[in-house]
Amino acid sequence: MSTLLDYKCPCCGGAIEFNTSVQKMKCPYCDTEFEMDALKDLDKELENEQGDDMHWDTSAGCEWQGEDENLVTYICQSCAGEIVCDKTTAATACPYCGNPVVMSGNVSGMLKPDYIIPFKFDKKAAKEGYLRHIKGKRLLPKIFKAENHIDEIKGVYVPVWLFDAGTDANIRYKATRMRTWSDSNYNYTETKYYAILRGGSVAFERVPVDGSVKMDDALMESIEPYNFNEAVDFQTAYMAGYLADKYDVDAEQSIIRANERIKHSTEEAFRSTVQGYSTVMTDSSSVRFQNGKAKYALYPVWLLNTTYKDKKYTFAMNGQTGKFVGDLPCDKSLYKKYLFSIAGIASAAVFAITWLIHLFF
């Protein structure tokens, strides 16, 4: 059964959380700082604490018909408010008092991550990243900045499977070389076709695959890379003050995506050695793994949701590097004007060249 881990400041009793500026646990009330190593024993104590066990037998309402299968309720240890979340939630905050809490049962045992990369950017930095992202976009509707509003900014630890493997590969490419010439009567094109073979070994370390159904894979991959040198052994204390999910896509289910990424990267690596041709296409490839293994980690992501004309827009920022991505709306009238202006410039250039030809010849 999951319990809530509630990190309390021993000095003032306030809820403490991980602070990105000092990379330590810090009390926002009395500013006391705590080293992460000092909280390892506290982790064990909190996991052994017994929470309230209060059950009521009432006949109010009616039974759910399957809607509650993924819902779990907890009692906040600070204000006794009820926290409702799904079974994959590993860290969140009380909606009544804002107290950061960790669901210990969801991050222990087989579900415990091997590593975690701590947040280096806070919520303020995420908002500043969003403002930089929309600045200077020529085709962005002029009223977007004024009328859109940020519905939510949340820091989330996303579950990620990291795949290591050595690969032996044999790849065949189809390539062409073309040359053209002409005489007084005809234009000629000569095309030669080649079969090019490449073989060798490539080692891959920590190829990431998103382990959460909620997180869009394309969005998660677009904010890569992460610097794994800054990863640390997992401690639940790092999650205090942030949201976190345990994986709901396991390692076996993630293998397909890992294979796709590794195969594509292998083909591209060998493709870069095929030079001096007009065209190059992969004809066939064989990639074989050696010593393939997976590790489980949590990666920091800031997610921002905005609304504009009743449409939702989701943005993401790498919580370690600050890389920011997200699609923006396009003003169709500005887009048409932009195309017409390019066409006008091109027409003017053609006219000028034609006039010069007539002038000198």
Tab-separated table of C-alpha atoms in Angstrom:
chain	number	residue	atom	x	y	z
A	1	MET	CA	0.000	0.000	0.000
A	2	SER	CA	1.341	3.446	-0.879
A	3	THR	CA	1.928	6.053	1.803
A	4	LEU	CA	2.777	9.719	1.595
A	5	LEU	CA	6.317	10.877	2.328
A	6	ASP	CA	6.088	14.333	3.883
A	7	TYR	CA	9.461	16.064	4.371
A	8	LYS	CA	9.186	18.422	7.367
A	9	CYS	CA	11.777	21.009	8.380
A	10	PRO	CA	13.125	20.050	11.825
A	11	CYS	CA	13.630	23.753	12.587
A	12	CYS	CA	10.193	25.235	11.888
A	13	GLY	CA	8.012	22.289	10.823
A	14	GLY	CA	7.395	23.644	7.309
A	15	ALA	CA	7.359	21.411	4.250
A	16	ILE	CA	10.785	21.302	2.582
A	17	GLU	CA	11.463	20.698	-1.086
A	18	PHE	CA	14.347	20.398	-3.561
A	19	ASN	CA	15.748	23.821	-4.482
A	20	THR	CA	17.231	24.137	-7.989
A	21	SER	CA	19.447	27.121	-7.131
A	22	VAL	CA	21.436	25.493	-4.336
A	23	GLN	CA	20.851	21.867	-5.447
A	24	LYS	CA	19.849	20.977	-1.889
A	25	MET	CA	16.664	20.489	0.088
A	26	LYS	CA	15.599	23.881	1.451
A	27	CYS	CA	12.824	25.118	3.725
A	28	PRO	CA	10.965	27.999	2.010
A	29	TYR	CA	9.892	29.349	5.398
A	30	CYS	CA	13.103	29.571	7.472
A	31	ASP	CA	15.637	29.109	4.613
A	32	THR	CA	17.359	26.174	6.335
A	33	GLU	CA	19.278	24.017	3.846
A	34	PHE	CA	19.818	20.255	4.050
A	35	GLU	CA	22.370	18.085	2.257
A	36	MET	CA	20.872	15.271	0.210
A	37	ASP	CA	22.992	12.637	1.972
A	38	ALA	CA	21.556	13.720	5.293
A	39	LEU	CA	18.091	12.789	4.096
A	40	LYS	CA	18.856	9.178	3.196
A	41	ASP	CA	18.114	7.985	6.737
A	42	LEU	CA	15.052	10.226	6.804
A	43	ASP	CA	13.803	8.423	3.673
A	44	LYS	CA	13.880	5.136	5.549
A	45	GLU	CA	12.101	6.583	8.548
A	46	LEU	CA	9.374	8.148	6.426
A	47	GLU	CA	8.797	4.890	4.558
A	48	ASN	CA	8.261	3.099	7.866
A	49	GLU	CA	5.823	5.663	9.215
A	50	GLN	CA	2.216	4.548	9.508
A	51	GLY	CA	-0.338	6.905	8.061
A	52	ASP	CA	-3.932	7.363	9.124
A	53	ASP	CA	-6.245	4.464	8.336
A	54	MET	CA	-9.774	5.901	8.297
A	55	HIS	CA	-12.543	4.010	6.562
A	56	TRP	CA	-16.219	4.939	6.537
A	57	ASP	CA	-19.106	2.712	5.621
A	58	THR	CA	-21.731	4.861	3.933
A	59	SER	CA	-24.359	4.202	1.332
A	60	ALA	CA	-24.225	7.708	-0.178
A	61	GLY	CA	-23.846	7.985	-3.920
A	62	CYS	CA	-23.680	5.059	-6.307
A	63	GLU	CA	-21.009	2.640	-7.399
A	64	TRP	CA	-18.539	3.563	-10.129
A	65	GLN	CA	-18.731	1.442	-13.236
A	66	GLY	CA	-15.017	1.068	-13.932
A	67	GLU	CA	-14.216	4.811	-13.918
A	68	ASP	CA	-12.262	4.585	-10.659
A	69	GLU	CA	-9.970	1.718	-11.608
A	70	ASN	CA	-6.986	4.029	-11.989
A	71	LEU	CA	-7.786	6.446	-9.145
A	72	VAL	CA	-6.176	6.436	-5.693
A	73	THR	CA	-6.870	8.711	-2.730
A	74	TYR	CA	-4.468	9.850	0.004
A	75	ILE	CA	-4.822	11.995	3.100
A	76	CYS	CA	-2.486	14.978	3.354
A	77	GLN	CA	-0.484	14.776	6.580
A	78	SER	CA	-0.348	18.576	6.897
A	79	CYS	CA	-3.982	19.626	6.466
A	80	ALA	CA	-5.862	16.280	6.295
A	81	GLY	CA	-7.174	17.201	2.852
A	82	GLU	CA	-7.924	14.441	0.360
A	83	ILE	CA	-5.521	14.036	-2.551
A	84	VAL	CA	-6.959	12.214	-5.565
A	85	CYS	CA	-4.594	11.009	-8.285
A	86	ASP	CA	-4.084	8.056	-10.574
A	87	LYS	CA	-2.078	4.938	-9.786
A	88	THR	CA	0.966	6.074	-11.746
A	89	THR	CA	1.443	9.312	-9.779
A	90	ALA	CA	4.625	9.197	-7.705
A	91	ALA	CA	4.843	12.817	-6.516
A	92	THR	CA	2.430	15.724	-6.421
A	93	ALA	CA	1.189	18.521	-4.155
A	94	CYS	CA	-1.855	18.836	-1.915
A	95	PRO	CA	-4.517	20.902	-3.734
A	96	TYR	CA	-5.569	22.506	-0.428
A	97	CYS	CA	-2.343	23.520	1.321
A	98	GLY	CA	0.175	23.074	-1.502
A	99	ASN	CA	2.287	20.711	0.596
A	100	PRO	CA	4.643	18.658	-1.672
A	101	VAL	CA	4.193	14.917	-1.150
A	102	VAL	CA	5.705	11.692	-2.475
A	103	MET	CA	3.764	8.430	-2.839
A	104	SER	CA	6.398	6.072	-1.475
A	105	GLY	CA	4.694	2.873	-2.616
A	106	ASN	CA	4.821	4.016	-6.235
A	107	VAL	CA	8.602	4.479	-6.275
A	108	SER	CA	9.764	1.518	-4.211
A	109	GLY	CA	10.547	-2.092	-4.985
A	110	MET	CA	10.655	-2.977	-8.688
A	111	LEU	CA	9.397	0.492	-9.583
A	112	LYS	CA	12.286	2.307	-7.928
A	113	PRO	CA	14.383	4.219	-10.506
A	114	ASP	CA	18.116	3.644	-10.800
A	115	TYR	CA	18.914	7.314	-11.458
A	116	ILE	CA	17.413	10.774	-11.379
A	117	ILE	CA	18.558	14.008	-13.035
A	118	PRO	CA	17.612	16.884	-10.684
A	119	PHE	CA	15.920	20.037	-11.934
A	120	LYS	CA	18.320	22.919	-12.621
A	121	PHE	CA	15.662	25.418	-13.760
A	122	ASP	CA	12.719	26.619	-11.677
A	123	LYS	CA	9.184	27.685	-12.640
A	124	LYS	CA	10.244	31.298	-13.246
A	125	ALA	CA	12.865	30.142	-15.748
A	126	ALA	CA	10.233	27.999	-17.510
A	127	LYS	CA	7.960	31.033	-17.941
A	128	GLU	CA	10.878	33.128	-19.213
A	129	GLY	CA	11.690	30.335	-21.670
A	130	TYR	CA	8.123	30.461	-22.976
A	131	LEU	CA	8.295	34.243	-23.477
A	132	ARG	CA	11.570	33.894	-25.391
A	133	HIS	CA	10.001	31.135	-27.476
A	134	ILE	CA	7.163	33.346	-28.748
A	135	LYS	CA	9.316	36.462	-29.170
A	136	GLY	CA	10.180	37.491	-32.707
A	137	LYS	CA	7.899	34.981	-34.443
A	138	ARG	CA	6.818	36.881	-37.583
A	139	LEU	CA	3.846	34.663	-38.425
A	140	LEU	CA	2.485	34.542	-34.877
A	141	PRO	CA	-0.939	36.250	-34.599
A	142	LYS	CA	-0.380	39.740	-33.175
A	143	ILE	CA	-3.039	39.277	-30.500
A	144	PHE	CA	-1.683	35.891	-29.388
A	145	LYS	CA	0.597	37.406	-26.764
A	146	ALA	CA	-2.266	39.412	-25.291
A	147	GLU	CA	-5.106	36.913	-25.543
A	148	ASN	CA	-3.427	33.596	-24.785
A	149	HIS	CA	-2.873	32.773	-21.145
A	150	ILE	CA	-0.778	30.177	-19.389
A	151	ASP	CA	-3.209	27.710	-17.852
A	152	GLU	CA	-0.605	25.667	-16.029
A	153	ILE	CA	3.142	25.366	-15.457
A	154	LYS	CA	4.277	22.165	-13.804
A	155	GLY	CA	7.596	20.511	-13.200
A	156	VAL	CA	7.372	16.796	-13.891
A	157	TYR	CA	9.828	13.955	-13.473
A	158	VAL	CA	9.158	11.787	-16.530
A	159	PRO	CA	9.975	8.058	-16.326
A	160	VAL	CA	12.544	7.084	-18.947
A	161	TRP	CA	14.039	3.742	-19.937
A	162	LEU	CA	17.722	3.949	-20.856
A	163	PHE	CA	19.017	1.293	-23.247
A	164	ASP	CA	22.667	0.245	-23.597
A	165	ALA	CA	23.814	-2.031	-26.401
A	166	GLY	CA	26.721	-2.878	-28.627
A	167	THR	CA	25.704	-3.357	-32.244
A	168	ASP	CA	27.167	-5.200	-35.210
A	169	ALA	CA	25.731	-3.951	-38.460
A	170	ASN	CA	25.870	-4.663	-42.179
A	171	ILE	CA	24.195	-2.105	-44.416
A	172	ARG	CA	23.837	-1.893	-48.181
A	173	TYR	CA	23.152	1.417	-49.889
A	174	LYS	CA	21.994	2.223	-53.406
A	175	ALA	CA	23.819	5.228	-54.818
A	176	THR	CA	24.030	7.124	-58.073
A	177	ARG	CA	26.445	9.477	-59.767
A	178	MET	CA	25.114	11.816	-62.428
A	179	ARG	CA	26.751	14.114	-64.903
A	180	THR	CA	25.224	16.287	-67.586
A	181	TRP	CA	26.567	17.944	-70.737
A	182	SER	CA	25.259	19.270	-73.978
A	183	ASP	CA	26.228	19.944	-77.549
A	184	SER	CA	24.664	22.069	-80.213
A	185	ASN	CA	21.811	19.602	-80.666
A	186	TYR	CA	21.108	17.790	-77.385
A	187	ASN	CA	21.365	17.831	-73.604
A	188	TYR	CA	22.788	14.620	-72.125
A	189	THR	CA	22.512	13.019	-68.695
A	190	GLU	CA	24.572	10.027	-67.648
A	191	THR	CA	23.583	8.098	-64.511
A	192	LYS	CA	25.750	5.399	-62.949
A	193	TYR	CA	24.373	3.090	-60.258
A	194	TYR	CA	26.360	1.658	-57.356
A	195	ALA	CA	25.812	-0.869	-54.574
A	196	ILE	CA	27.793	0.207	-51.502
A	197	LEU	CA	28.408	-2.044	-48.507
A	198	ARG	CA	29.223	-0.913	-45.007
A	199	GLY	CA	29.835	-3.052	-41.939
A	200	GLY	CA	31.125	-2.504	-38.446
A	201	SER	CA	30.310	-2.064	-34.783
A	202	VAL	CA	28.712	0.832	-32.926
A	203	ALA	CA	28.208	1.170	-29.159
A	204	PHE	CA	25.166	2.925	-27.721
A	205	GLU	CA	24.777	4.151	-24.152
A	206	ARG	CA	21.604	5.295	-22.452
A	207	VAL	CA	19.324	5.626	-25.483
A	208	PRO	CA	16.211	7.158	-23.866
A	209	VAL	CA	12.647	5.967	-24.397
A	210	ASP	CA	9.753	7.715	-22.654
A	211	GLY	CA	8.021	5.354	-20.217
A	212	SER	CA	4.821	7.368	-19.694
A	213	VAL	CA	1.653	7.127	-21.758
A	214	LYS	CA	0.760	10.700	-20.733
A	215	MET	CA	3.939	12.216	-22.181
A	216	ASP	CA	3.999	12.717	-25.938
A	217	ASP	CA	7.021	10.817	-27.307
A	218	ALA	CA	7.772	13.402	-30.003
A	219	LEU	CA	7.677	16.240	-27.461
A	220	MET	CA	9.951	14.358	-25.063
A	221	GLU	CA	12.483	13.495	-27.759
A	222	SER	CA	12.517	17.057	-29.110
A	223	ILE	CA	13.949	18.437	-25.834
A	224	GLU	CA	16.844	15.981	-25.837
A	225	PRO	CA	19.706	15.636	-25.152
A	226	TYR	CA	20.156	15.374	-21.397
A	227	ASN	CA	23.593	15.388	-19.785
A	228	PHE	CA	23.710	12.067	-17.960
A	229	ASN	CA	26.961	13.045	-16.234
A	230	GLU	CA	24.781	15.072	-13.851
A	231	ALA	CA	22.543	12.111	-12.984
A	232	VAL	CA	22.622	10.902	-9.365
A	233	ASP	CA	21.468	7.780	-7.594
A	234	PHE	CA	17.742	7.975	-7.006
A	235	GLN	CA	16.412	9.507	-3.786
A	236	THR	CA	12.760	10.330	-3.201
A	237	ALA	CA	13.747	13.681	-1.691
A	238	TYR	CA	14.566	15.049	-5.153
A	239	MET	CA	10.893	14.714	-6.110
A	240	ALA	CA	9.600	16.916	-3.288
A	241	GLY	CA	7.969	19.998	-4.809
A	242	TYR	CA	7.489	18.439	-8.248
A	243	LEU	CA	5.095	16.072	-9.959
A	244	ALA	CA	6.294	12.622	-10.871
A	245	ASP	CA	4.873	9.504	-12.488
A	246	LYS	CA	5.999	5.917	-12.324
A	247	TYR	CA	6.223	4.192	-15.675
A	248	ASP	CA	3.096	2.732	-17.259
A	249	VAL	CA	5.034	1.595	-20.354
A	250	ASP	CA	7.476	-1.050	-19.137
A	251	ALA	CA	10.917	-1.895	-20.524
A	252	GLU	CA	9.604	-4.710	-22.715
A	253	GLN	CA	7.019	-2.429	-24.291
A	254	SER	CA	9.713	0.218	-24.905
A	255	ILE	CA	12.005	-2.113	-26.842
A	256	ILE	CA	10.281	-1.416	-30.185
A	257	ARG	CA	10.990	2.316	-29.938
A	258	ALA	CA	14.547	1.707	-28.671
A	259	ASN	CA	15.217	-0.577	-31.633
A	260	GLU	CA	13.902	2.040	-34.055
A	261	ARG	CA	16.136	4.755	-32.600
A	262	ILE	CA	19.248	2.580	-32.505
A	263	LYS	CA	18.694	1.174	-36.008
A	264	HIS	CA	18.112	4.643	-37.465
A	265	SER	CA	21.190	6.082	-35.705
A	266	THR	CA	23.336	3.163	-36.919
A	267	GLU	CA	22.210	3.646	-40.520
A	268	GLU	CA	22.852	7.390	-40.304
A	269	ALA	CA	26.317	6.855	-38.787
A	270	PHE	CA	27.342	4.552	-41.619
A	271	ARG	CA	25.561	6.730	-44.178
A	272	SER	CA	27.851	9.645	-43.253
A	273	THR	CA	30.808	7.615	-44.578
A	274	VAL	CA	29.263	7.286	-48.059
A	275	GLN	CA	30.346	10.425	-49.871
A	276	GLY	CA	30.871	11.621	-53.398
A	277	TYR	CA	27.538	10.428	-54.799
A	278	SER	CA	24.544	12.303	-56.183
A	279	THR	CA	22.002	10.234	-54.280
A	280	VAL	CA	22.263	7.624	-51.529
A	281	MET	CA	19.452	5.419	-50.203
A	282	THR	CA	19.455	2.540	-47.702
A	283	ASP	CA	18.724	-0.665	-49.585
A	284	SER	CA	18.938	-3.139	-46.694
A	285	SER	CA	20.322	-3.237	-43.174
A	286	SER	CA	21.022	-5.821	-40.521
A	287	VAL	CA	21.635	-4.658	-36.942
A	288	ARG	CA	22.466	-7.179	-34.223
A	289	PHE	CA	22.672	-6.376	-30.500
A	290	GLN	CA	25.222	-7.524	-27.953
A	291	ASN	CA	24.816	-7.211	-24.178
A	292	GLY	CA	21.632	-5.184	-24.458
A	293	LYS	CA	20.311	-3.958	-21.108
A	294	ALA	CA	17.981	-1.288	-19.754
A	295	LYS	CA	18.024	1.046	-16.756
A	296	TYR	CA	15.233	3.134	-15.280
A	297	ALA	CA	15.582	6.877	-14.627
A	298	LEU	CA	13.556	10.036	-14.032
A	299	TYR	CA	14.221	13.068	-16.259
A	300	PRO	CA	13.113	16.643	-15.378
A	301	VAL	CA	10.631	18.394	-17.679
A	302	TRP	CA	8.690	21.641	-17.358
A	303	LEU	CA	5.313	21.448	-19.094
A	304	LEU	CA	3.310	24.559	-19.984
A	305	ASN	CA	-0.244	24.615	-21.278
A	306	THR	CA	-1.807	27.671	-22.887
A	307	THR	CA	-5.202	28.369	-24.443
A	308	TYR	CA	-5.859	30.519	-27.496
A	309	LYS	CA	-9.237	30.663	-29.247
A	310	ASP	CA	-10.412	27.571	-27.352
A	311	LYS	CA	-7.435	25.533	-28.555
A	312	LYS	CA	-4.856	24.020	-26.222
A	313	TYR	CA	-1.130	24.412	-26.898
A	314	THR	CA	1.451	22.358	-24.979
A	315	PHE	CA	5.093	23.376	-24.574
A	316	ALA	CA	7.979	21.590	-22.911
A	317	MET	CA	11.302	22.710	-21.467
A	318	ASN	CA	14.233	20.492	-20.569
A	319	GLY	CA	14.515	20.963	-16.809
A	320	GLN	CA	18.279	20.432	-16.943
A	321	THR	CA	19.433	22.330	-20.066
A	322	GLY	CA	16.600	24.834	-20.594
A	323	LYS	CA	15.898	23.746	-24.191
A	324	PHE	CA	12.333	24.865	-25.038
A	325	VAL	CA	9.993	23.469	-27.715
A	326	GLY	CA	6.343	23.729	-28.718
A	327	ASP	CA	4.114	24.495	-31.701
A	328	LEU	CA	2.624	27.978	-32.115
A	329	PRO	CA	-0.424	29.176	-34.081
A	330	CYS	CA	0.121	30.760	-37.478
A	331	ASP	CA	-1.674	33.869	-38.760
A	332	LYS	CA	-2.868	32.787	-42.226
A	333	SER	CA	-3.194	36.366	-43.508
A	334	LEU	CA	0.395	37.144	-42.443
A	335	TYR	CA	1.521	33.894	-44.062
A	336	LYS	CA	-0.069	34.863	-47.387
A	337	LYS	CA	1.490	38.334	-47.240
A	338	TYR	CA	4.856	36.747	-46.515
A	339	LEU	CA	4.553	34.448	-49.547
A	340	PHE	CA	3.430	37.315	-51.789
A	341	SER	CA	6.352	39.472	-50.625
A	342	ILE	CA	8.821	36.678	-51.439
A	343	ALA	CA	7.163	36.188	-54.834
A	344	GLY	CA	7.360	39.956	-55.430
A	345	ILE	CA	11.054	40.074	-54.589
A	346	ALA	CA	11.717	37.092	-56.870
A	347	SER	CA	9.775	38.720	-59.727
A	348	ALA	CA	11.667	41.984	-59.269
A	349	ALA	CA	14.985	40.105	-59.350
A	350	VAL	CA	14.005	38.290	-62.551
A	351	PHE	CA	12.912	41.568	-64.130
A	352	ALA	CA	16.178	43.260	-63.168
A	353	ILE	CA	18.261	40.411	-64.609
A	354	THR	CA	16.211	40.409	-67.832
A	355	TRP	CA	16.631	44.188	-68.175
A	356	LEU	CA	20.392	43.922	-67.712
A	357	ILE	CA	20.601	41.192	-70.356
A	358	HIS	CA	18.729	43.333	-72.858
A	359	LEU	CA	20.830	46.339	-71.921
A	360	PHE	CA	24.196	44.716	-72.534
A	361	PHE	CA	23.361	42.178	-75.215
